[in-house]
Each structure stands twice: as structure tokens, then as C-alpha cells.
């Protein structure tokens, strides 16, 4: 690509775990340049001192919503807590009123726009064909991504609501101190919370179009999600037929790997993709349990945001996403 294809990107809420991962991805992207990184807590500090992958002179800034809008970046990623995105989006929209500048791409990592049909819901492996050039993109939740990818290949055969038991590393609770990200409280512990009507339960119910039941837990490990999903089918199937459905569904997806055994969260940490496996049938062939794992900070957040940015900015979807040898673009491979 020529230099004329280069785009600028700003991050609001850059101090958090996801912001840090996104900075790494942008620093490695051949066509993206960081325009600003906004963080109240780190304002004035050199970005290079906090990210080994970034080598420029950019510093963190404490930018107002109006300041963000005035920078006119080609894309803005909002890595903010739930409920904080609307004011920034409003400032950007107001700054464009009567302006000849291009409408920036906005990728929101919070839940604020996941239920707004005017925003593109960016889970590429399932919603890519619904992208119509939208400049407003809602990044799916980490748990919600794991659930949807685990359920989708059998969605048309379900006899009832999938029951999902999710376990996340404590990085999913963010950087604001709480019981759910306190290593001492989590030591030798598994912490259940929000066991009905969780935000991601409602998110998956909306986007898959079926009721889903979800029970989240936090574990002592730092990163990675294990999602165990119990599925009742309308007709009995063999294990091989079930697994074949997943392989066929994801055969062209470089970030999805269908494996024979139940995946381990320790093997997906720091990886950009998803592993799905287990495929255990109960007697009678109508009940199957499937396990999915992903890194909540990567495919559950930053990697997915990069896929969406690439799509919206006209780059190859996996540009800047370094795939390991195991994930070298073979799609939904069968390691059974």
C-alpha cells in the first residue's frame, strides 16, 4: 500500500488493559498511525515508556470530548467504561456539523451501542456480510463473542435456550479496583456474579435472535475466557456430524480453530484467535456440550476492534494482526 493509504487513529481510555493491547496492534500496523492517546491518569507521560511496541514521541493527553473531536483522526476507538461513550460520540458529531471533513470511523468497545440498530455490530465471523460501510461500529463483548461463536453452528437445531457457564480471567473486570480484580480475594477462589440478566446474556439473545442463559464467573488467572455451553437439539446427531458443522461454518476463518479436545484457557492466552472443541454428547444424542476459549483482551476486545477498523478503513481484515504458527491462516482446522 502507498503512503497515501495511511490513516490516523486516536484512542480514548488508553490506560486500560484493552487500550494497551490496541496500542500494540496499531504500532505494528503498516498503514495506521496513532494520532493521540487520551488518559487522565497518564497525561504527560511518554507512550513509549509504557508500550515497548511504540517508538515515537507521542505522550498521553487528558483530552476533553471537544479536544478529541478537534483532532479529526480518521478513526477513534472508545475504550471507556459502559455509559461513557455517548458524550464523546455527540462531540464528534457536533464538530462535523457543517464541516467538510470526513466522517471518522468510531469503534466503541463498551456496551453502549450494542443494542442500537443504527450501529454495525462487529463480530466479523458472524456479521461481516451485514457491513455496508457504516462508520459507527459497536465491538461485541468478550463473553458474548465466545458464546455466539460456540452456539452459531447449531443455532438452527436448538430445542431450547443454550445454557452458558463462563469463566474469565480477572483482567475482564478492568483496572478500577474491585473484588473481581483483586488477586488476593481471587486466590484459590472462583467468584460467581450477575447470574441472571447479565449484559452479555441480553447481548447474545439480541444478536443470535434466541434466548440464552449465562452464568459468569471470575477466576484467579489474569486473561482468557473459558465458555462451556450446554445445547439441547431438536434431533439426535452424532458427534462427528456436530463437529463437521463447526468445521464447515468456520473453515475460512483464520482466527477460529476447531479442535477435538476441550480447549484450555492457558493455551489461548496472548493468542488472537478462538478455539472451539470438546463436543461431548449425552446418551440419546440430543444434548451436546461445547467449549470455547478466547483471550478476553484480544479476540474479546482489541483484536476484534482491529478487524473492524481494517474493514471500515479498507485494509485486509487481518492487517496488523500477527498470527502465530498455530494460527497461520488455515481456518477452522481439524486437529482431531
Short mmCIF file of C-alpha atoms in Angstrom, two decimals, residues 25-153:
data_model
loop_
_atom_site.label_atom_id
_atom_site.label_comp_id
_atom_site.label_asym_id
_atom_site.label_seq_id
_atom_site.Cartn_x
_atom_site.Cartn_y
_atom_site.Cartn_z
CA UNK A 25 -1.62 -3.69 17.37
CA UNK A 26 -1.67 -0.18 15.95
CA UNK A 27 2.09 0.21 16.44
CA UNK A 28 2.63 -2.93 14.34
CA UNK A 29 0.10 -1.97 11.63
CA UNK A 30 1.87 -0.82 8.43
CA UNK A 31 -0.86 1.67 7.50
CA UNK A 32 -2.06 3.10 10.83
CA UNK A 33 -0.54 5.95 12.80
CA UNK A 34 -1.51 6.90 16.34
CA UNK A 35 -2.82 10.48 16.38
CA UNK A 36 -3.46 10.66 20.12
CA UNK A 37 -3.90 8.54 23.23
CA UNK A 38 -6.16 10.05 25.86
CA UNK A 39 -5.83 9.09 29.51
CA UNK A 40 -6.48 11.30 32.51
CA UNK A 41 -4.25 9.27 34.83
CA UNK A 42 -1.24 9.06 32.48
CA UNK A 43 -1.44 12.56 30.98
CA UNK A 44 2.00 13.96 30.13
CA UNK A 45 3.81 10.62 30.19
CA UNK A 46 5.56 9.23 27.11
CA UNK A 47 3.67 6.43 25.44
CA UNK A 48 6.97 4.72 24.58
CA UNK A 49 7.69 4.36 28.31
CA UNK A 50 4.51 2.30 28.73
CA UNK A 51 4.45 0.35 25.46
CA UNK A 52 7.52 -1.48 24.21
CA UNK A 53 5.99 -1.70 20.73
CA UNK A 54 5.60 2.04 20.24
CA UNK A 55 8.74 4.00 19.32
CA UNK A 56 7.51 7.55 18.63
CA UNK A 57 7.35 10.67 20.78
CA UNK A 58 3.61 10.67 21.44
CA UNK A 59 2.51 11.39 25.01
CA UNK A 60 -0.70 10.57 26.81
CA UNK A 61 -3.07 13.53 26.99
CA UNK A 62 -6.11 14.35 29.09
CA UNK A 63 -8.40 15.36 26.24
CA UNK A 64 -11.90 16.75 26.57
CA UNK A 65 -14.59 15.37 24.29
CA UNK A 66 -14.28 18.52 22.19
CA UNK A 67 -10.50 18.08 22.00
CA UNK A 68 -10.97 14.53 20.69
CA UNK A 69 -13.35 15.78 18.01
CA UNK A 70 -11.00 18.63 17.03
CA UNK A 71 -8.13 16.22 16.25
CA UNK A 72 -10.02 14.95 13.16
CA UNK A 73 -8.49 11.48 13.29
CA UNK A 74 -9.61 9.04 10.61
CA UNK A 75 -10.76 6.66 13.34
CA UNK A 76 -11.40 6.88 17.08
CA UNK A 77 -11.56 3.90 19.43
CA UNK A 78 -13.52 4.42 22.64
CA UNK A 79 -12.10 2.13 25.33
CA UNK A 80 -14.26 3.59 28.08
CA UNK A 81 -16.49 2.13 30.82
CA UNK A 82 -20.14 1.50 30.00
CA UNK A 83 -22.18 4.69 29.87
CA UNK A 84 -19.30 7.00 28.88
CA UNK A 85 -19.28 6.75 25.08
CA UNK A 86 -22.34 8.82 24.18
CA UNK A 87 -20.85 12.16 25.19
CA UNK A 88 -17.75 11.60 23.04
CA UNK A 89 -19.81 10.49 20.04
CA UNK A 90 -22.04 13.54 20.43
CA UNK A 91 -19.00 15.87 20.48
CA UNK A 92 -17.60 14.27 17.32
CA UNK A 93 -20.96 14.54 15.55
CA UNK A 94 -21.36 18.20 16.58
CA UNK A 95 -17.85 19.03 15.36
CA UNK A 96 -18.73 17.59 11.94
CA UNK A 97 -21.90 19.66 11.61
CA UNK A 98 -21.30 21.93 8.64
CA UNK A 99 -17.75 20.63 8.25
CA UNK A 100 -16.27 19.27 5.04
CA UNK A 101 -14.02 16.84 6.92
CA UNK A 102 -14.65 13.13 6.50
CA UNK A 103 -16.84 11.30 8.97
CA UNK A 104 -14.45 9.40 11.26
CA UNK A 105 -14.87 5.73 12.00
CA UNK A 106 -15.81 5.23 15.65
CA UNK A 107 -15.32 1.83 17.28
CA UNK A 108 -16.92 1.61 20.72
CA UNK A 109 -15.63 -1.14 22.98
CA UNK A 110 -18.29 -0.61 25.66
CA UNK A 111 -21.83 -1.99 25.69
CA UNK A 112 -23.36 1.41 24.97
CA UNK A 113 -24.27 0.79 21.31
CA UNK A 114 -24.58 -3.00 21.15
CA UNK A 115 -28.38 -2.68 21.19
CA UNK A 116 -28.53 0.21 18.72
CA UNK A 117 -29.52 -0.96 15.24
CA UNK A 118 -28.01 2.16 13.63
CA UNK A 119 -24.55 0.91 14.64
CA UNK A 120 -22.85 -2.06 12.95
CA UNK A 121 -22.32 -4.88 15.44
CA UNK A 122 -18.84 -6.09 14.59
CA UNK A 123 -18.38 -9.79 15.22
CA UNK A 124 -16.76 -10.37 11.81
CA UNK A 125 -17.03 -14.15 11.65
CA UNK A 126 -20.82 -13.88 12.06
CA UNK A 127 -21.77 -10.36 10.91
CA UNK A 128 -19.25 -9.49 8.18
CA UNK A 129 -21.90 -9.78 5.46
CA UNK A 130 -24.01 -7.14 7.26
CA UNK A 131 -21.34 -4.47 6.90
CA UNK A 132 -22.49 -1.75 4.49
CA UNK A 133 -19.85 0.91 5.03
CA UNK A 134 -21.11 2.01 8.45
CA UNK A 135 -18.81 4.48 10.25
CA UNK A 136 -20.15 3.60 13.70
CA UNK A 137 -19.13 0.18 14.96
CA UNK A 138 -20.01 -1.49 18.24
CA UNK A 139 -17.41 -4.03 19.35
CA UNK A 140 -19.03 -7.15 20.90
CA UNK A 141 -18.39 -8.15 24.49
CA UNK A 142 -15.75 -10.76 25.26
CA UNK A 143 -18.13 -13.27 26.85
CA UNK A 144 -20.69 -12.52 24.14
CA UNK A 145 -18.18 -13.28 21.38
CA UNK A 146 -17.33 -16.65 22.92
CA UNK A 147 -20.99 -17.57 23.40
CA UNK A 148 -22.09 -16.62 19.89
CA UNK A 149 -19.22 -18.39 18.17
CA UNK A 150 -19.88 -21.52 20.25
CA UNK A 151 -23.61 -21.55 19.55
CA UNK A 152 -23.95 -20.30 15.96
CA UNK A 153 -23.18 -23.54 14.05
#
